[in-house]
Coordinates of C-alpha atoms in Angstrom, one line a residue:
M222 CA 142.8 57.5 74.5
P223 CA 145.4 55.5 72.7
D224 CA 148.5 56.8 71.2
N225 CA 148.0 56.1 67.9
H226 CA 144.9 58.3 67.8
M227 CA 146.6 61.3 69.4
S228 CA 148.8 62.9 66.7
L229 CA 146.4 65.9 65.8
Q230 CA 146.2 66.8 69.7
W231 CA 149.9 66.4 70.0
K232 CA 150.5 68.7 67.0
I233 CA 148.2 71.1 68.5
C234 CA 150.1 71.1 72.1
I235 CA 153.6 71.7 70.1
T236 CA 152.1 74.5 68.2
T237 CA 150.7 76.2 71.6
M238 CA 154.3 75.6 73.2
K239 CA 156.1 77.6 70.4
T240 CA 153.6 80.5 71.0
W241 CA 155.7 81.4 74.2
L242 CA 158.6 83.3 72.5
L243 CA 155.8 85.1 70.6
I244 CA 154.4 86.1 74.2
V245 CA 157.5 87.3 75.3
M246 CA 157.7 89.8 72.1
I247 CA 154.2 91.0 72.4
A248 CA 155.2 91.9 76.3
C249 CA 158.2 93.6 75.0
S250 CA 156.4 96.1 72.9
A251 CA 153.5 96.9 75.4
S252 CA 154.8 100.1 76.5
T253 CA 155.5 101.4 73.0
T254 CA 151.9 100.2 72.0
A255 CA 150.4 102.2 74.9
Q256 CA 152.2 105.2 74.2
H257 CA 151.2 105.0 70.4
I258 CA 147.6 104.7 71.3
S259 CA 147.7 107.8 74.0
D260 CA 149.4 109.8 71.2
R261 CA 146.8 109.0 68.6
Y262 CA 143.7 109.6 70.5
G263 CA 144.8 112.5 72.6
L264 CA 144.6 110.3 75.8
P265 CA 146.8 110.4 78.9
A266 CA 149.9 108.3 78.6
D267 CA 149.4 104.8 80.5
T268 CA 152.4 102.0 79.8
G269 CA 150.2 99.7 82.0
I270 CA 147.2 99.6 79.9
S271 CA 147.7 96.3 78.0
L272 CA 148.6 94.6 81.2
T273 CA 145.0 94.7 82.6
I274 CA 142.2 91.8 82.8
E275 CA 139.8 92.1 80.2
P276 CA 136.2 92.9 81.5
K277 CA 134.6 89.3 82.0
P278 CA 132.4 88.6 78.9
K279 CA 128.4 88.3 79.0
R280 CA 127.8 84.7 80.4
S281 CA 126.2 83.0 77.1
K282 CA 123.3 80.5 77.6
L283 CA 124.4 76.9 78.4
Y284 CA 123.5 75.7 74.9
R285 CA 126.6 77.6 73.6
P286 CA 129.6 75.8 75.8
L287 CA 127.9 72.7 75.3
S288 CA 128.0 72.9 71.7
E289 CA 131.7 74.1 71.7
M290 CA 132.4 71.3 74.1
V291 CA 131.0 68.7 71.4
L292 CA 133.1 70.5 68.6
V293 CA 136.1 70.2 70.7
Q294 CA 135.5 66.3 70.5
A295 CA 134.1 66.2 67.3
V296 CA 137.9 67.1 65.7
P297 CA 139.9 64.2 67.2
F298 CA 137.0 61.9 66.8
V299 CA 136.6 62.5 62.9
F300 CA 140.5 62.4 62.7
N301 CA 140.9 59.2 64.3
Y302 CA 137.7 57.7 62.0
F303 CA 139.4 58.8 59.0
Q304 CA 143.0 59.2 59.6
T305 CA 144.1 56.2 61.9
K306 CA 142.6 52.8 62.9
P307 CA 138.8 53.3 62.5
N308 CA 137.7 50.5 65.0
I309 CA 137.9 52.3 68.4
S310 CA 135.9 55.1 66.7
K311 CA 132.9 52.6 65.7
I312 CA 130.9 53.4 68.9
S313 CA 127.6 51.8 69.6
F314 CA 125.1 51.4 72.2
S315 CA 126.8 48.3 73.2
S316 CA 130.3 50.1 73.9
V317 CA 128.5 53.1 75.5
S318 CA 126.7 50.7 77.7
K319 CA 129.8 49.0 78.6
N320 CA 131.6 52.3 79.6
L321 CA 128.6 53.4 81.9
S322 CA 129.7 50.9 84.3
L323 CA 132.4 51.4 86.6
K324 CA 133.4 47.9 86.9
N325 CA 134.8 48.2 83.2
W326 CA 136.8 51.2 83.8
E327 CA 140.6 50.9 84.1
F328 CA 143.9 52.6 84.0
D329 CA 145.3 52.8 80.4
D330 CA 148.4 52.1 78.9
D331 CA 148.9 55.3 76.9
K332 CA 152.4 57.0 76.9
F333 CA 153.6 59.3 79.3
L334 CA 153.4 62.4 77.1
T335 CA 149.8 61.4 76.3
N336 CA 148.5 61.2 79.7
Q337 CA 150.3 64.0 81.5
F338 CA 150.4 66.5 79.0
A339 CA 148.2 65.8 75.9
H340 CA 145.1 65.0 77.8
P341 CA 145.3 67.9 80.3
Y342 CA 145.6 70.1 77.4
H343 CA 142.5 68.9 75.7
G344 CA 140.9 69.5 79.3
N345 CA 141.9 73.0 79.0
L346 CA 139.9 73.3 75.9
Y347 CA 136.8 71.8 77.5
Y348 CA 137.3 74.2 80.6
N349 CA 137.3 77.2 78.2
A350 CA 134.1 76.3 76.4
Y351 CA 132.7 77.6 79.3
R352 CA 135.3 80.1 80.7
S353 CA 135.3 82.2 77.7
N354 CA 131.5 82.2 77.5
G355 CA 131.5 84.2 80.9
Y356 CA 131.1 81.4 83.3
T357 CA 133.5 81.6 86.6
F358 CA 136.3 79.6 87.5
W359 CA 133.9 77.7 89.9
Q360 CA 131.3 77.3 87.2
S361 CA 133.6 76.4 84.2
A362 CA 135.3 73.5 86.3
P363 CA 132.7 70.9 85.7
G364 CA 132.9 71.5 82.3
A365 CA 136.4 70.0 82.3
A366 CA 135.1 67.1 84.0
L367 CA 132.2 66.7 81.7
G368 CA 134.1 66.9 78.8
S369 CA 136.3 64.1 79.9
L370 CA 133.4 62.0 81.0
V371 CA 131.6 62.2 77.7
W372 CA 134.6 61.3 75.9
E373 CA 135.5 58.2 78.0
I374 CA 131.9 56.8 78.0
A375 CA 131.1 57.8 74.3
G376 CA 133.9 58.9 72.5
E377 CA 135.8 55.6 71.6
T378 CA 135.0 51.8 72.4
N379 CA 138.1 51.5 74.4
P380 CA 137.3 50.8 78.3
A381 CA 136.9 54.2 79.9
S382 CA 140.1 55.2 82.1
Y383 CA 140.5 56.7 85.3
N384 CA 143.6 58.3 84.9
D385 CA 142.1 60.3 81.8
M386 CA 139.3 61.3 83.9
L387 CA 141.2 62.9 86.5
N388 CA 144.3 64.1 84.5
T389 CA 142.1 65.9 81.8
T390 CA 139.9 67.4 84.6
L391 CA 142.3 68.8 87.1
G392 CA 145.1 69.1 84.6
G393 CA 142.6 71.0 82.5
I394 CA 141.5 73.2 85.0
A395 CA 145.0 74.4 85.9
L396 CA 145.9 74.9 82.2
G397 CA 142.7 76.1 81.3
E398 CA 142.6 79.0 83.6
M399 CA 146.1 79.8 83.0
T400 CA 145.8 80.1 79.5
Y401 CA 142.6 82.1 79.9
R402 CA 144.2 84.7 81.9
L403 CA 147.3 84.6 79.6
A404 CA 145.3 85.2 76.5
G405 CA 143.4 88.2 77.9
L406 CA 146.9 89.6 79.0
I407 CA 148.3 89.6 75.6
I408 CA 145.4 91.6 73.7
N409 CA 145.7 95.3 74.2
R410 CA 141.9 96.7 73.9
K411 CA 143.1 99.8 72.8
Q412 CA 145.1 99.0 70.1
T413 CA 144.2 98.6 66.4
G414 CA 145.5 97.7 62.9
R415 CA 148.2 94.8 62.3
K416 CA 149.5 94.7 65.6
R417 CA 146.0 94.2 67.1
M418 CA 145.5 91.4 64.6
I419 CA 148.8 89.8 65.6
Q420 CA 148.1 89.9 69.3
E421 CA 144.6 88.3 68.5
L422 CA 146.2 85.7 66.6
V423 CA 148.9 85.2 69.3
A424 CA 146.2 84.9 72.3
T425 CA 144.2 82.5 70.0
A426 CA 147.1 80.2 69.5
V427 CA 147.6 80.3 73.5
N428 CA 143.6 79.8 74.0
P429 CA 142.2 78.5 70.9
V430 CA 138.6 78.2 72.2
N431 CA 138.7 82.0 73.5
G432 CA 140.0 83.2 70.4
F433 CA 136.9 81.1 68.4
N434 CA 134.6 83.0 70.6
R435 CA 136.0 86.2 70.5
L436 CA 135.7 86.0 66.8
L437 CA 132.1 85.0 66.9
D438 CA 131.4 87.8 69.3
H439 CA 133.1 90.5 66.9
K440 CA 135.7 91.3 69.3
W441 CA 139.1 91.0 67.3
K442 CA 138.5 94.5 66.1
E443 CA 136.5 95.8 69.1
V444 CA 138.2 98.9 70.4
S445 CA 137.6 100.1 74.2
F446 CA 139.1 102.8 76.1
T447 CA 137.5 102.0 79.3
D448 CA 140.3 100.8 81.8
P449 CA 139.4 97.6 83.4
E450 CA 139.0 97.6 87.3
D451 CA 141.9 95.1 87.9
S452 CA 145.4 96.1 87.3
L453 CA 148.1 93.5 87.1
E454 CA 151.8 93.0 88.3
V455 CA 153.1 90.7 85.9
S456 CA 156.9 89.6 85.3
V457 CA 158.3 87.4 82.5
T458 CA 162.0 85.9 82.4
F459 CA 163.3 84.6 79.5
D460 CA 166.4 82.2 79.9
A461 CA 168.7 80.6 77.3
G462 CA 171.8 78.8 77.7
A463 CA 173.8 75.5 78.4
R464 CA 173.3 72.9 81.0
L465 CA 175.5 69.7 82.0
V466 CA 173.4 66.9 83.3
S467 CA 174.2 63.6 84.7
K468 CA 172.2 60.2 85.9
T469 CA 175.0 60.0 88.9
A470 CA 174.8 62.7 91.5
N471 CA 178.7 62.7 92.4
Q472 CA 179.7 62.6 88.8
L473 CA 178.4 65.4 87.5
L474 CA 181.8 67.2 86.3
H475 CA 183.1 63.8 85.0
N476 CA 180.4 62.0 83.5
N477 CA 177.9 64.4 82.0
R478 CA 176.0 65.4 78.8
A479 CA 175.9 69.0 77.3
E480 CA 172.6 70.5 76.4
V481 CA 171.3 73.7 75.3
F482 CA 168.1 74.8 76.7
S483 CA 165.6 77.9 77.3
S484 CA 163.1 78.6 79.6
V485 CA 160.5 81.3 80.6
R486 CA 159.2 82.1 83.9
L487 CA 156.0 84.0 84.4
K488 CA 154.9 85.5 87.4
Y489 CA 151.1 86.8 87.0
G490 CA 149.8 88.9 90.0
N491 CA 150.9 89.7 93.5
P492 CA 149.8 87.0 95.9
F493 CA 149.6 89.5 98.8
K494 CA 146.8 91.5 97.0
D495 CA 145.5 89.4 94.4
H496 CA 143.8 86.5 95.9
A497 CA 140.3 87.5 95.7
K498 CA 139.4 84.8 93.0
P499 CA 141.2 81.7 91.8
F500 CA 144.5 82.4 89.6
D501 CA 144.3 86.1 90.6
N502 CA 148.0 84.9 90.9
F503 CA 149.7 82.2 89.5
Y504 CA 153.3 81.0 88.5
V505 CA 154.3 79.0 85.2
L506 CA 157.6 77.6 84.4
L507 CA 158.2 76.1 80.9
E508 CA 161.6 74.7 80.0
V509 CA 162.5 73.0 76.7
G510 CA 165.8 71.7 75.5
D511 CA 167.6 69.2 73.4
A512 CA 167.2 66.1 76.0
D513 CA 167.4 62.8 74.2
S514 CA 164.1 61.8 76.1
S515 CA 161.8 65.0 75.2
K516 CA 162.2 68.6 74.0
L517 CA 159.6 69.5 76.6
N518 CA 161.3 69.2 79.5
A519 CA 159.2 70.8 82.3
L520 CA 155.9 72.6 82.8
W521 CA 154.8 73.7 86.2
V522 CA 151.8 75.7 86.8
Q523 CA 151.0 76.6 90.5
G524 CA 147.9 78.9 90.9
S525 CA 146.1 80.3 94.2
I526 CA 142.7 79.1 94.3
W527 CA 142.3 80.9 98.0
G528 CA 144.2 83.3 100.0
K529 CA 144.1 85.0 103.3
T530 CA 146.3 88.1 104.6
M531 CA 147.7 87.1 108.5
G532 CA 149.5 90.3 108.8
R533 CA 150.9 93.6 107.2
T534 CA 153.0 96.1 108.1
L535 CA 155.6 98.6 106.3
N536 CA 158.3 96.1 106.2
R537 CA 156.6 92.6 106.4
Q538 CA 153.5 90.9 104.9
T539 CA 152.5 87.2 105.6
M540 CA 149.6 85.2 104.3
L541 CA 148.0 81.6 104.0
R542 CA 146.9 80.4 100.8
I543 CA 145.8 77.0 98.9
T544 CA 147.5 76.4 95.5
M545 CA 146.2 74.2 92.7
N546 CA 149.2 72.3 91.1
Y547 CA 150.2 70.8 87.8
D548 CA 153.4 69.1 87.2
F549 CA 155.5 67.7 84.3
H550 CA 159.1 66.7 84.3
K551 CA 160.5 64.6 81.6
N552 CA 164.4 64.4 81.4
T553 CA 167.2 61.9 80.7
A554 CA 167.1 60.1 84.2
F555 CA 163.2 59.9 84.6
E556 CA 159.8 61.3 84.2
Y557 CA 157.2 62.5 86.5
G558 CA 153.7 64.0 86.3
G559 CA 151.2 64.9 89.0
Q560 CA 148.1 67.0 90.2
S561 CA 148.4 68.3 93.7
V562 CA 146.7 70.6 96.0
L563 CA 148.9 72.4 98.6
F564 CA 148.5 74.7 101.7
T565 CA 151.2 76.9 102.3
W566 CA 152.4 80.0 104.3
L567 CA 153.9 83.0 102.3
G568 CA 155.9 86.1 103.6
H569 CA 157.7 88.9 102.3
F570 CA 160.4 90.7 104.4
Q571 CA 162.1 94.1 103.8
L572 CA 165.3 94.2 105.9
G573 CA 166.7 97.5 105.7
K574 CA 166.8 99.5 102.7
H575 CA 168.8 96.8 100.6
W576 CA 167.8 93.5 101.7
V577 CA 164.4 91.5 100.8
I578 CA 163.6 88.0 101.7
N579 CA 160.5 86.1 100.4
A580 CA 159.8 82.7 101.6
E581 CA 157.1 79.9 101.2
F582 CA 156.7 76.6 102.8
G583 CA 153.8 74.2 103.3
G584 CA 152.3 70.7 102.0
G585 CA 149.3 69.1 100.8
A586 CA 148.0 66.2 98.9
V587 CA 149.5 64.7 95.6
L588 CA 145.7 63.6 94.1
M589 CA 147.4 61.6 91.2
S590 CA 151.0 61.0 90.0
A591 CA 152.7 59.3 87.4
S592 CA 156.5 58.1 88.0
L593 CA 158.7 55.8 86.0
D594 CA 158.6 52.3 86.9
R595 CA 162.0 50.3 86.2
H596 CA 160.5 46.7 86.6
R597 CA 157.5 46.6 84.4
V598 CA 156.0 47.9 80.9
Y599 CA 152.2 47.7 80.8
K600 CA 150.8 46.4 77.7
E601 CA 152.4 48.4 74.8
A602 CA 153.7 51.7 75.9
R603 CA 153.2 52.5 79.5
N604 CA 156.0 52.4 81.8
Y605 CA 155.2 54.1 84.8
T606 CA 152.7 53.8 88.0
Y607 CA 150.1 55.9 89.2
G608 CA 149.7 56.7 92.8
S609 CA 148.8 59.3 95.2
G610 CA 150.2 60.6 98.5
L611 CA 151.5 63.8 100.4
A612 CA 153.8 66.6 99.2
I613 CA 155.6 69.4 101.0
F614 CA 157.3 72.3 99.5
S615 CA 159.6 75.3 100.4
Y616 CA 161.2 78.1 98.6
C617 CA 163.3 81.2 99.7
E618 CA 164.6 84.1 98.0
L619 CA 167.3 86.4 99.1
I620 CA 167.5 89.6 97.0
Y621 CA 170.1 92.6 97.4
R622 CA 169.8 96.0 95.9
N623 CA 167.2 94.4 93.5
K624 CA 170.6 93.6 91.6
L625 CA 171.7 90.3 93.1
S626 CA 169.4 87.3 94.0
Y627 CA 169.5 83.9 95.5
I628 CA 166.9 81.2 95.5
V629 CA 166.8 78.0 97.1
N630 CA 163.8 75.5 96.4
F631 CA 162.8 72.2 97.8
R632 CA 160.0 70.0 96.7
S633 CA 159.4 66.6 98.1
G634 CA 156.7 63.9 97.7
W635 CA 155.6 60.5 98.7
T636 CA 153.2 58.3 96.9
G637 CA 151.9 54.5 97.1
T638 CA 151.0 53.0 94.1
I639 CA 147.2 52.4 93.1
S640 CA 148.1 51.3 89.4
G641 CA 151.0 49.5 88.3
S642 CA 153.8 47.4 90.3
S643 CA 153.4 47.0 94.3
S644 CA 155.6 49.9 95.3
S645 CA 156.1 53.3 97.0
K646 CA 157.7 56.4 95.6
A647 CA 159.6 59.3 96.8
L648 CA 160.6 62.3 94.7
H649 CA 163.0 65.0 96.1
L650 CA 163.8 68.2 94.1
V651 CA 166.4 70.5 95.3
T652 CA 167.4 73.5 93.3
S653 CA 169.5 76.8 93.9
E654 CA 170.1 79.8 91.5
L655 CA 172.2 82.9 91.7
R656 CA 171.4 85.7 89.6
Y657 CA 173.1 89.3 88.9
R658 CA 171.4 91.7 87.0
L659 CA 173.9 93.3 84.7
Y660 CA 172.0 96.2 82.8
R661 CA 168.2 96.9 83.2
N662 CA 166.6 94.0 82.3
F663 CA 169.6 91.7 81.3
S664 CA 170.9 89.2 83.7
L665 CA 173.2 86.3 84.2
S666 CA 172.7 83.4 86.3
T667 CA 174.2 80.0 87.4
S668 CA 172.0 77.3 89.0
W669 CA 172.5 74.1 90.2
G670 CA 170.6 71.1 91.9
N671 CA 169.3 67.6 91.8
F672 CA 166.1 65.5 91.0
Q673 CA 165.8 62.2 92.6
L674 CA 163.3 59.7 92.2
L675 CA 163.3 56.6 94.8
G676 CA 161.4 53.4 94.3
F677 CA 160.7 51.0 96.8
Y678 CA 159.4 47.3 95.5
P679 CA 158.6 44.7 97.7
G680 CA 160.5 41.5 96.2
Y681 CA 162.0 43.5 93.7
E682 CA 165.3 45.6 93.9
N683 CA 164.7 49.1 95.0
T684 CA 165.7 52.0 92.4
D685 CA 167.3 55.3 92.7
D686 CA 167.3 57.3 89.6
T687 CA 169.1 60.8 89.9
Y688 CA 169.2 64.1 87.4
P689 CA 172.0 66.2 88.8
F690 CA 172.6 69.7 86.8
L691 CA 174.4 72.7 86.5
R692 CA 173.2 75.5 84.3
L693 CA 174.5 78.9 83.0
T694 CA 172.2 81.3 81.5
A695 CA 171.7 84.6 80.2
G696 CA 168.3 86.2 80.9
Y697 CA 165.7 89.1 80.2
K698 CA 163.3 90.2 82.2
I699 CA 160.2 92.1 81.6
A700 CA 158.4 93.7 84.7
L701 CA 155.0 94.7 83.5

């Protein structure tokens, strides 16, 4: 899908990002809301009421999600036809026939934000056309692929795109399940009145298709006092502060740029207890700032799709799991996006009364990645290559008295180019964070690290793009 036809989708994406601040505000009022309902109806107080998974809706007949998938596609199609260059919207039997042949498929030249964020976001709408109509994770996943395939073949006259098909499908599944769970988390089904309406509106902004279906099914005002079976362990950490960044690792303190930024980190579920179904536990990092390259600097979603407990004692828990991962990084030095599947070992250790260690390490496959290419620009807009390969991941967290914590995180990936300049890439991310809890949920933290993207080009000069940073933030954590 060309960039000049993506403005409507992009506005929707930006609007969705802004709702994260509202999510934090809704979460802050969760305990008050639960107590209010308990007092009003004479029920036992339960401050965890709003933080439960809503019962799965009754599965609709197939015509309904299919109709909604078509509606999701009709909005950008009509916008393209009447508001931008209409030529690519003038589909015909000839254009459809051409795109039905795989020999005519290609890797397109859309901008990085379009291919690595806007397309996965649109895939999440296809996915939720099924998920919010009562279908399971595995039943909804083909819906993302079907929506992407229909658009590539019959949504426009341009050649169908391999990268759009994969990014829309895989990214759509990861973002789709994440937003489906978040939307259910925001709504307190025991709440009424204006607060309930605000919750429904925020949840709809996070997951428009789910909100649309709740409206059709008259659930926006539906009140229920039946506790769902699944209770959750959820924490949201909101950080805001300043960062120093540079393009040279050893010049961070001398040749730098100062920026303000904020981030939201969400931990949903306990991986040692919640792993029966895909995304019963997941982690999300969203970072925005005033970098000159992009306001959206990072979005990382790591969702568990399988888990198995290996051992459990009073002071130790270990397990194996498979995670589905969505990556988006765009900063002053480089850009990287990808879809991967990792197999990891996870451990939790209680050392005496005061010390806790959490650790995870593993590796897996990078199914598709997009990384900066310094030597070539493709057609009109694309300055990056597509590749696939392998990745490794490690994480260690040391906690003392639940007051002081230190985290070290290392991720690395190696990919070979499948579209673009003949090359191979290596991405290395090393970060660390020291955090001290000052009072209750308030904390101060400092973090430092380095992102490095190495490019190896036969016949051309190799590249080394680095992004060292130093951050100082004030944080507020909500344990739900």
